[in-house]
mmCIF file with all atom_site columns, C-alpha atoms in Angstrom:
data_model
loop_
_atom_site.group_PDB
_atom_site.id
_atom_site.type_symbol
_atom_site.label_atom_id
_atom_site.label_alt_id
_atom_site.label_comp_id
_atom_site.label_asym_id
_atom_site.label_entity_id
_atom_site.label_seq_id
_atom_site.pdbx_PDB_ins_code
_atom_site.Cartn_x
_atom_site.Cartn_y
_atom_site.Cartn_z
_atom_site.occupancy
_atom_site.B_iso_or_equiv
_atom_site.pdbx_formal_charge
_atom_site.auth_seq_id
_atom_site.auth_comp_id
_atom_site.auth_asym_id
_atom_site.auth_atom_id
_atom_site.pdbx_PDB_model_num
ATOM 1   C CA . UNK A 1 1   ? 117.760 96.148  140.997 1.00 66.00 ? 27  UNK A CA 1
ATOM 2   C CA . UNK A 1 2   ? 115.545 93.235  141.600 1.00 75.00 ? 28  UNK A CA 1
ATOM 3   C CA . UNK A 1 3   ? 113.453 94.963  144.213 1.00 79.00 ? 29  UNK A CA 1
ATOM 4   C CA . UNK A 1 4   ? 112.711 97.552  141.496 1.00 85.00 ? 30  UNK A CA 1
ATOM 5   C CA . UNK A 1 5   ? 111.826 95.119  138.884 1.00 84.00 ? 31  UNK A CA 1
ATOM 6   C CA . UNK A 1 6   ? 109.533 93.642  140.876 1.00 87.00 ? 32  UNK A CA 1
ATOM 7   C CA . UNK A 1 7   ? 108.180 97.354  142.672 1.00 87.00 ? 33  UNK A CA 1
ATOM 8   C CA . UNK A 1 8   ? 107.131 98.172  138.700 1.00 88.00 ? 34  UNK A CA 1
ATOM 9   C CA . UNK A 1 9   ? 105.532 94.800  138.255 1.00 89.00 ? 35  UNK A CA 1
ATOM 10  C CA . UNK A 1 10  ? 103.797 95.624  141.967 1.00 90.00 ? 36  UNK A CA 1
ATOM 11  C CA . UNK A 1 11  ? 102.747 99.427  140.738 1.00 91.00 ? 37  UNK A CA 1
ATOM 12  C CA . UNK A 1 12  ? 101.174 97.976  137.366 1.00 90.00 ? 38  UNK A CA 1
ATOM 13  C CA . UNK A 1 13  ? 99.060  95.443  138.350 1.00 90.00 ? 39  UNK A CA 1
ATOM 14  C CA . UNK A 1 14  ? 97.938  98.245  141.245 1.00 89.00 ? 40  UNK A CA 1
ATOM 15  C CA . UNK A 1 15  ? 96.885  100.595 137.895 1.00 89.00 ? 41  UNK A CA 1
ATOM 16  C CA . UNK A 1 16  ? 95.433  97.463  136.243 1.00 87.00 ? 42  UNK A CA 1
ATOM 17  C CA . UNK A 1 17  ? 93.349  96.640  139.651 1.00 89.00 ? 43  UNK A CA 1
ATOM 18  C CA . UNK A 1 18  ? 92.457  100.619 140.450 1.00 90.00 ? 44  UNK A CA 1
ATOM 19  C CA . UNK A 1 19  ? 92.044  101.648 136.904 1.00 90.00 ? 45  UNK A CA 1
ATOM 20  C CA . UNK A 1 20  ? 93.618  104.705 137.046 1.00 90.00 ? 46  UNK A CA 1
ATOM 21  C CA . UNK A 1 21  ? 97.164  105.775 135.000 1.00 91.00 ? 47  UNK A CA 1
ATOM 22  C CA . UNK A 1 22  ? 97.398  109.087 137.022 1.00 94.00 ? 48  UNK A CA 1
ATOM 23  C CA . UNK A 1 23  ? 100.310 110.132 138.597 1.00 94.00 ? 49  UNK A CA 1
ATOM 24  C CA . UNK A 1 24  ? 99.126  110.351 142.045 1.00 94.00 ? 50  UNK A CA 1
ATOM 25  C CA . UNK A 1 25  ? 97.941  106.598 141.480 1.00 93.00 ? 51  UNK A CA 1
ATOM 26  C CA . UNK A 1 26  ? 101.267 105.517 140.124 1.00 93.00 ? 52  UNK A CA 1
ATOM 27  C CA . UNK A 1 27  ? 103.120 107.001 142.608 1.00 94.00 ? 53  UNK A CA 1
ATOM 28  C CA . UNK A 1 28  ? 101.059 105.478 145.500 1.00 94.00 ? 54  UNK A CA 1
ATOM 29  C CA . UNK A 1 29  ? 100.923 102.078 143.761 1.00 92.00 ? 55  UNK A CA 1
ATOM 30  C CA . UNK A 1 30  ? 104.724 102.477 143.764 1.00 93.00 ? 56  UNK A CA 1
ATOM 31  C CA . UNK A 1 31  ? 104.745 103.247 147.717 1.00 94.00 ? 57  UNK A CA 1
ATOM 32  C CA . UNK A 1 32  ? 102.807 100.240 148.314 1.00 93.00 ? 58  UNK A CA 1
ATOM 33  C CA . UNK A 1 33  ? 104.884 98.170  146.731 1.00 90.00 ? 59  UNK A CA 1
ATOM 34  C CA . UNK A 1 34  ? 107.988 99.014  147.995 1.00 91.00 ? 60  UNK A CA 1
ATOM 35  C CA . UNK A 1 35  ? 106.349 99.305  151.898 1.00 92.00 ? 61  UNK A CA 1
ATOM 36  C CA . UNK A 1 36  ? 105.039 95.722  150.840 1.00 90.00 ? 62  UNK A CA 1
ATOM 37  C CA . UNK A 1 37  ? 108.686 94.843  149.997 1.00 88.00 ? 63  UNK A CA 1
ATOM 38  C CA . UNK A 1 38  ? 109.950 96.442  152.575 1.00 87.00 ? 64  UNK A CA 1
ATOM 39  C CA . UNK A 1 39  ? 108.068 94.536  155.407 1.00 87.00 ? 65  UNK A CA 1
ATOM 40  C CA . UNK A 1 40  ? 109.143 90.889  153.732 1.00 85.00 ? 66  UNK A CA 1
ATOM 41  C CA . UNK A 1 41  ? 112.358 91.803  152.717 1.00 79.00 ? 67  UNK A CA 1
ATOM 42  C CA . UNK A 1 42  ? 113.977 88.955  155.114 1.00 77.00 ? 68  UNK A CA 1
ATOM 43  C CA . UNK A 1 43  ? 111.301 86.438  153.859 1.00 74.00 ? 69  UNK A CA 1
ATOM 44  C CA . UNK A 1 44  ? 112.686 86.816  150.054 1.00 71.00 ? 70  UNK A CA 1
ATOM 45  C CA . UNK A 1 45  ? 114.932 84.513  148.965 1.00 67.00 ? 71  UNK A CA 1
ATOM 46  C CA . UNK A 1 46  ? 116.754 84.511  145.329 1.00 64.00 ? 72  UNK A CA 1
ATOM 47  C CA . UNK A 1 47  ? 114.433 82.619  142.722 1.00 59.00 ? 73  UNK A CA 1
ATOM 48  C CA . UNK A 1 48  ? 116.374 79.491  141.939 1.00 60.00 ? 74  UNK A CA 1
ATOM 49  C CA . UNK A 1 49  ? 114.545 79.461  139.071 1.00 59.00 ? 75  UNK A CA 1
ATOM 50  C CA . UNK A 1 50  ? 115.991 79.902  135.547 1.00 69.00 ? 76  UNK A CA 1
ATOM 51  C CA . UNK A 1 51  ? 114.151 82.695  133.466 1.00 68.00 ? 77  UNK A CA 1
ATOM 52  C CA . UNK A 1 52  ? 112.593 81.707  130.253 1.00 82.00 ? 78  UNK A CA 1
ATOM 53  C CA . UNK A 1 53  ? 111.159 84.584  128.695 1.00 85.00 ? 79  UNK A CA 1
ATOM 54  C CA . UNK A 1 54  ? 109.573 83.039  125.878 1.00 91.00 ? 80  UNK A CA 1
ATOM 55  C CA . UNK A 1 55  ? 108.158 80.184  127.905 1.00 91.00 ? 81  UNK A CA 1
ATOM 56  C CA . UNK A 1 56  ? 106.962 82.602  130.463 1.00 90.00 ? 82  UNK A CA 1
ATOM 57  C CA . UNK A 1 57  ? 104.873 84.297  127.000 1.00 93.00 ? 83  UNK A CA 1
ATOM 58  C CA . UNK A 1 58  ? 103.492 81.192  125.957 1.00 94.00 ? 84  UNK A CA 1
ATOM 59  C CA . UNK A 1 59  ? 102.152 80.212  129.279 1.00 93.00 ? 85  UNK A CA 1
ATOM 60  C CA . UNK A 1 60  ? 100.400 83.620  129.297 1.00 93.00 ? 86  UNK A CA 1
ATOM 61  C CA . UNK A 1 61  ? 99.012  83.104  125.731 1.00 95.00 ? 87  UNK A CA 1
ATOM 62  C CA . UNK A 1 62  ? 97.762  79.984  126.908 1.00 95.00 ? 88  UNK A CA 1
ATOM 63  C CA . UNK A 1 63  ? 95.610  81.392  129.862 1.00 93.00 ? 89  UNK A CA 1
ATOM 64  C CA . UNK A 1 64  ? 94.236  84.160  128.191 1.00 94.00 ? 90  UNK A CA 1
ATOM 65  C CA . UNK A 1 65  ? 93.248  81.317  125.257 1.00 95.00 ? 91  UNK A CA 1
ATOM 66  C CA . UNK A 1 66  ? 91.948  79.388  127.648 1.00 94.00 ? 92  UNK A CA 1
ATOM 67  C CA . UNK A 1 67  ? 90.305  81.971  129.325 1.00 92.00 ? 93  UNK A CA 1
ATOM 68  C CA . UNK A 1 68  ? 88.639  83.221  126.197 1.00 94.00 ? 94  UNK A CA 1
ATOM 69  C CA . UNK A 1 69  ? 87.267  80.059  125.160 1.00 94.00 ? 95  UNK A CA 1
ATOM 70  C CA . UNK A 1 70  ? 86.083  78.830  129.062 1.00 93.00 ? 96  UNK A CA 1
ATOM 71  C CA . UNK A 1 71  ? 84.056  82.205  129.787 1.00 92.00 ? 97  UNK A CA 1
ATOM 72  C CA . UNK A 1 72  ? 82.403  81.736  125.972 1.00 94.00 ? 98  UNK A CA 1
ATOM 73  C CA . UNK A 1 73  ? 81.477  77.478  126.943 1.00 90.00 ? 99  UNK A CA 1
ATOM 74  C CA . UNK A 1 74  ? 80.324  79.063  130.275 1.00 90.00 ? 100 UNK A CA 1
ATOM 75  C CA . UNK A 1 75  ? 78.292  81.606  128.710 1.00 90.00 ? 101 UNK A CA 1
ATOM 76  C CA . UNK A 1 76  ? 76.995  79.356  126.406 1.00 89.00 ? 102 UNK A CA 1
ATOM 77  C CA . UNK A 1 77  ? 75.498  77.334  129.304 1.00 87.00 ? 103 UNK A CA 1
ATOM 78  C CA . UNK A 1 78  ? 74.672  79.703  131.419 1.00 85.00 ? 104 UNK A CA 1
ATOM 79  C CA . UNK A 1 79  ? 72.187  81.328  128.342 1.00 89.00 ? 105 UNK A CA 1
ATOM 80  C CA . UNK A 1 80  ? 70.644  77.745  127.281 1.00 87.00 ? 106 UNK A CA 1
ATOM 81  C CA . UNK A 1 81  ? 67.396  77.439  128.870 1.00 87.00 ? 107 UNK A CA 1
ATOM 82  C CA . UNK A 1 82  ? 67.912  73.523  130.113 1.00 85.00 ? 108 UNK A CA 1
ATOM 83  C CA . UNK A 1 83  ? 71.492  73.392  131.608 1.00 80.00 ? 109 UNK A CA 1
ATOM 84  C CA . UNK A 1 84  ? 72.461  69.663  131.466 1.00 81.00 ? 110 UNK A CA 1
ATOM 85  C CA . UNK A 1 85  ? 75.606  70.325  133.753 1.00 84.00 ? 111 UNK A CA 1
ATOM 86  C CA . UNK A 1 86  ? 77.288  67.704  135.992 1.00 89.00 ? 112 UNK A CA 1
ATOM 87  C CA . UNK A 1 87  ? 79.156  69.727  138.250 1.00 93.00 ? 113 UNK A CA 1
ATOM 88  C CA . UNK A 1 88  ? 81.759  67.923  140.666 1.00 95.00 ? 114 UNK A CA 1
ATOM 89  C CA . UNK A 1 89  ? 85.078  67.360  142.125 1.00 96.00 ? 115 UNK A CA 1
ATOM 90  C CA . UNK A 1 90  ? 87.937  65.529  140.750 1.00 96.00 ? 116 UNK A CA 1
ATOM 91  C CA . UNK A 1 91  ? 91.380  64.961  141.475 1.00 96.00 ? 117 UNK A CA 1
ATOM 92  C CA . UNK A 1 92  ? 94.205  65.996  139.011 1.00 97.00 ? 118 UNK A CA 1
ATOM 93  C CA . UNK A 1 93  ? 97.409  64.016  139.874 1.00 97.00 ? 119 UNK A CA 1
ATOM 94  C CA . UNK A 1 94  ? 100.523 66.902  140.040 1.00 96.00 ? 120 UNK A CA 1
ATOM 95  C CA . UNK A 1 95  ? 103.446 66.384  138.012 1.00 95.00 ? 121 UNK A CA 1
ATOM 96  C CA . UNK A 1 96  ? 105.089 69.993  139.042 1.00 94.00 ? 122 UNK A CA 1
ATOM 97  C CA . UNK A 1 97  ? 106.441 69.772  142.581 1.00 89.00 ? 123 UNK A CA 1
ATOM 98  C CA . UNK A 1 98  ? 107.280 73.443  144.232 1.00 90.00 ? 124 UNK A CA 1
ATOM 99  C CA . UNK A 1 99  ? 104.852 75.086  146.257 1.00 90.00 ? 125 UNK A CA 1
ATOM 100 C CA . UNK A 1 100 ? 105.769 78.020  143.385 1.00 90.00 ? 126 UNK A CA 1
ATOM 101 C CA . UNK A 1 101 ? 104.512 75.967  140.500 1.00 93.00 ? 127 UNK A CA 1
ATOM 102 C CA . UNK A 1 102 ? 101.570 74.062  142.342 1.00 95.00 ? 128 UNK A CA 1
ATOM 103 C CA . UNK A 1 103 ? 100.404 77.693  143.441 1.00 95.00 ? 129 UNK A CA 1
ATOM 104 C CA . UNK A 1 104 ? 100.800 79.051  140.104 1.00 94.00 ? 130 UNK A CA 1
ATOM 105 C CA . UNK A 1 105 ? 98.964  75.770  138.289 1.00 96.00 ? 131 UNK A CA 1
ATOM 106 C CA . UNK A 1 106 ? 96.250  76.049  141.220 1.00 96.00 ? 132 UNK A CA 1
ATOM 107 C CA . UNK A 1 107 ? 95.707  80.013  140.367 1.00 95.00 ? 133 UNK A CA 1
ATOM 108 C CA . UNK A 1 108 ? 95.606  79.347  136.651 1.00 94.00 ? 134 UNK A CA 1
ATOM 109 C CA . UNK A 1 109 ? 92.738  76.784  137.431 1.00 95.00 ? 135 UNK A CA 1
ATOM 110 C CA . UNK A 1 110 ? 90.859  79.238  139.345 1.00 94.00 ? 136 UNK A CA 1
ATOM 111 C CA . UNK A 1 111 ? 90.827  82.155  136.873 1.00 91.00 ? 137 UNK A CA 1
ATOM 112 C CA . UNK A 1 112 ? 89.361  80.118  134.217 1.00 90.00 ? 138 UNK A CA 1
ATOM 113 C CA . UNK A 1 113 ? 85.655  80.432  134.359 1.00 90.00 ? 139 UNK A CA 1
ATOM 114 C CA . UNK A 1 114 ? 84.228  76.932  135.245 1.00 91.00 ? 140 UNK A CA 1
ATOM 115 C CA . UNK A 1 115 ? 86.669  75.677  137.117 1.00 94.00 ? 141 UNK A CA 1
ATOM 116 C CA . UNK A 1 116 ? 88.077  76.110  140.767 1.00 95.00 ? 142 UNK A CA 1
ATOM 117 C CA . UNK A 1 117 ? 90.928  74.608  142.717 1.00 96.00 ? 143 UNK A CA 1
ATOM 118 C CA . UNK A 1 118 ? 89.716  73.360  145.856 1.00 96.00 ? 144 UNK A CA 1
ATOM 119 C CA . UNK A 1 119 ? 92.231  72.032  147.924 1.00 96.00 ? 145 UNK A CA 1
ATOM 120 C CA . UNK A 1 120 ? 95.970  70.341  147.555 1.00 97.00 ? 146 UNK A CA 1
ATOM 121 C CA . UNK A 1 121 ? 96.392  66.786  149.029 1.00 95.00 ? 147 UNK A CA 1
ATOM 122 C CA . UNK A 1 122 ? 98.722  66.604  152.130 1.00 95.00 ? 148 UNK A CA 1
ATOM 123 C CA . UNK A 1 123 ? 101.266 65.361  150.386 1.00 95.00 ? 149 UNK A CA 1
ATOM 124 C CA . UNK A 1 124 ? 100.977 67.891  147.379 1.00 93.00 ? 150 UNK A CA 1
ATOM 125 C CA . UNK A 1 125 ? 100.412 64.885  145.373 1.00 95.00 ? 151 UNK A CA 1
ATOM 126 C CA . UNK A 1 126 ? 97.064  65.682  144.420 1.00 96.00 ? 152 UNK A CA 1
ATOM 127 C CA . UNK A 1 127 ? 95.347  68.787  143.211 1.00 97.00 ? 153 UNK A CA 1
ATOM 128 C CA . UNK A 1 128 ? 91.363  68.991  144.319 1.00 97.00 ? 154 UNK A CA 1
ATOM 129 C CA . UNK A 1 129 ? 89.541  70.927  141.248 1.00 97.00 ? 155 UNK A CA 1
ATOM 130 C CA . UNK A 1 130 ? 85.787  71.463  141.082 1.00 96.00 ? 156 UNK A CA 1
ATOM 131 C CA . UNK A 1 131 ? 84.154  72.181  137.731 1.00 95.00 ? 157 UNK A CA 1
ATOM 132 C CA . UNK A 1 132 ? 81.015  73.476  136.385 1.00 92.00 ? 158 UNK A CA 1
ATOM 133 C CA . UNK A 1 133 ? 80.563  70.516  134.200 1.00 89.00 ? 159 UNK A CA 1
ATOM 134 C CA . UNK A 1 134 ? 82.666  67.026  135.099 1.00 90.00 ? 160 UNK A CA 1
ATOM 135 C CA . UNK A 1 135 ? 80.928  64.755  132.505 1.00 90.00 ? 161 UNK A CA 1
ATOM 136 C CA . UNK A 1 136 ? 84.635  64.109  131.222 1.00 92.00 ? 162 UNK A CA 1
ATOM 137 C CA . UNK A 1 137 ? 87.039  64.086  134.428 1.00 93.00 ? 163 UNK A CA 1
ATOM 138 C CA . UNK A 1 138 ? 89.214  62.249  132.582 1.00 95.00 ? 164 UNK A CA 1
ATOM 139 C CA . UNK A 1 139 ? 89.365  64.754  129.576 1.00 94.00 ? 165 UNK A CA 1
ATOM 140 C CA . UNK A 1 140 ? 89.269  67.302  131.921 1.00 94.00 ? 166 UNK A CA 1
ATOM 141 C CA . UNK A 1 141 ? 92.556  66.149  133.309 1.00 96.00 ? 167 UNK A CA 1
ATOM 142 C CA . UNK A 1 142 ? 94.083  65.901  130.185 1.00 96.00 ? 168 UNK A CA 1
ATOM 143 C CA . UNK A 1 143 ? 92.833  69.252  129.562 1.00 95.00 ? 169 UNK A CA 1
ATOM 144 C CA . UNK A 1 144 ? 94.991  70.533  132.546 1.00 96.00 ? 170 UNK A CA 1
ATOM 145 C CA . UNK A 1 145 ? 98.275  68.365  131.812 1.00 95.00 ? 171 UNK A CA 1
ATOM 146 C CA . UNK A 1 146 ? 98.947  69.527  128.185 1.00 96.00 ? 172 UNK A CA 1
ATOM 147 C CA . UNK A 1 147 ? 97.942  72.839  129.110 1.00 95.00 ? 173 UNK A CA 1
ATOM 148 C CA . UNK A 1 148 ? 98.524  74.506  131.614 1.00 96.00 ? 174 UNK A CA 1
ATOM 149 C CA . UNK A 1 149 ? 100.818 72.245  133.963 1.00 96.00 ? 175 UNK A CA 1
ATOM 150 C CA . UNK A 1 150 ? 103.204 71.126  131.284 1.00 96.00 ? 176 UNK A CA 1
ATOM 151 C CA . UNK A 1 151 ? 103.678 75.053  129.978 1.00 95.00 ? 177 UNK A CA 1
ATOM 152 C CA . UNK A 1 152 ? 104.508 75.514  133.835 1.00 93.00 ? 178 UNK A CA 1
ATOM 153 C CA . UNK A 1 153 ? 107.326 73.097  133.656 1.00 93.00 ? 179 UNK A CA 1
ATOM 154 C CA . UNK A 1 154 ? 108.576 74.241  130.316 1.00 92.00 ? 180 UNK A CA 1
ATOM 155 C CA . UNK A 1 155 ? 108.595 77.896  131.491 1.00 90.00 ? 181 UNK A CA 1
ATOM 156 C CA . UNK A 1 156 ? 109.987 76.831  135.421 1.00 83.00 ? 182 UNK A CA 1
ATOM 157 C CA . UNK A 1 157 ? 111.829 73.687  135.330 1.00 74.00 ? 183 UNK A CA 1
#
């Protein structure tokens, strides 16, 4: 039953991505996902995480707030005539600890316009983010924490 749950999740996002509802779409989409299932089946483990529904929701809300409001600041700066950016790298200390939630956190980061995870430390310690404008690393930071790494632990922990 899991397999399937996760074969529908598979077939929308290939709609979403191909932009097609047909049937002949769906139904491949569906194929692909189970063949992609199929060859990793030994690799899957069971999710010892507990599901949280309405967590899970919020943390969505939050990127596609966040994502509203970092492609209009980009935008914004990208139209202005002088751009007084200071882009750079800066390291965000990790409070989530499975390679689950760091890769989650990480891919959050990188679909929000502006910003881009870089690299993880060794140690998964340390998260490596570049951003378009790091004037404020340490606001930046607390940006991240009370966004989107603390809705990660509400929703996974």
């Amino acid at each position: 039953m899991k397999f399937l749950w996760i074969n529908l999740i598979f077939t929308a996002i290939w709609a979403a991505i191909s932009g097609s509802l047909s049937v002949p779409n769906l139904l491949l989409g569906f194929a692909m996902g189970a063949l992609s299932l199929w060859l990793i089946r030994r690799e899957l483990q069971p999710v010892a995480y507990p599901v949280r529904p309405l967590k899970i929701l919020l943390l969505t809300a939050l990127f596609f707030r966040e994502l509203a409001v970092a492609a209009t600041k980009v935008a914004l700066m990208v139209v202005q005539p002088k751009m007084r950016l200071k882009p750079g790298i800066f390291s965000y200390p990790l409070t989530v600890k499975s390679d689950f939630e760091i890769a989650l956190l990480a891919n959050l980061i990188t679909l929000t316009p502006g910003t881009l995870s870089v690299d993880v430390s060794e140690d998964r310690k340390i998260l490596y983010v570049h951003a378009l404008d790091c004037a404020d690393p340490g606001g930046l930071r607390r940006d991240i924490a009370n966004g989107f790494e603390r809705r990660i632990r509400e929703a996974f922990e």
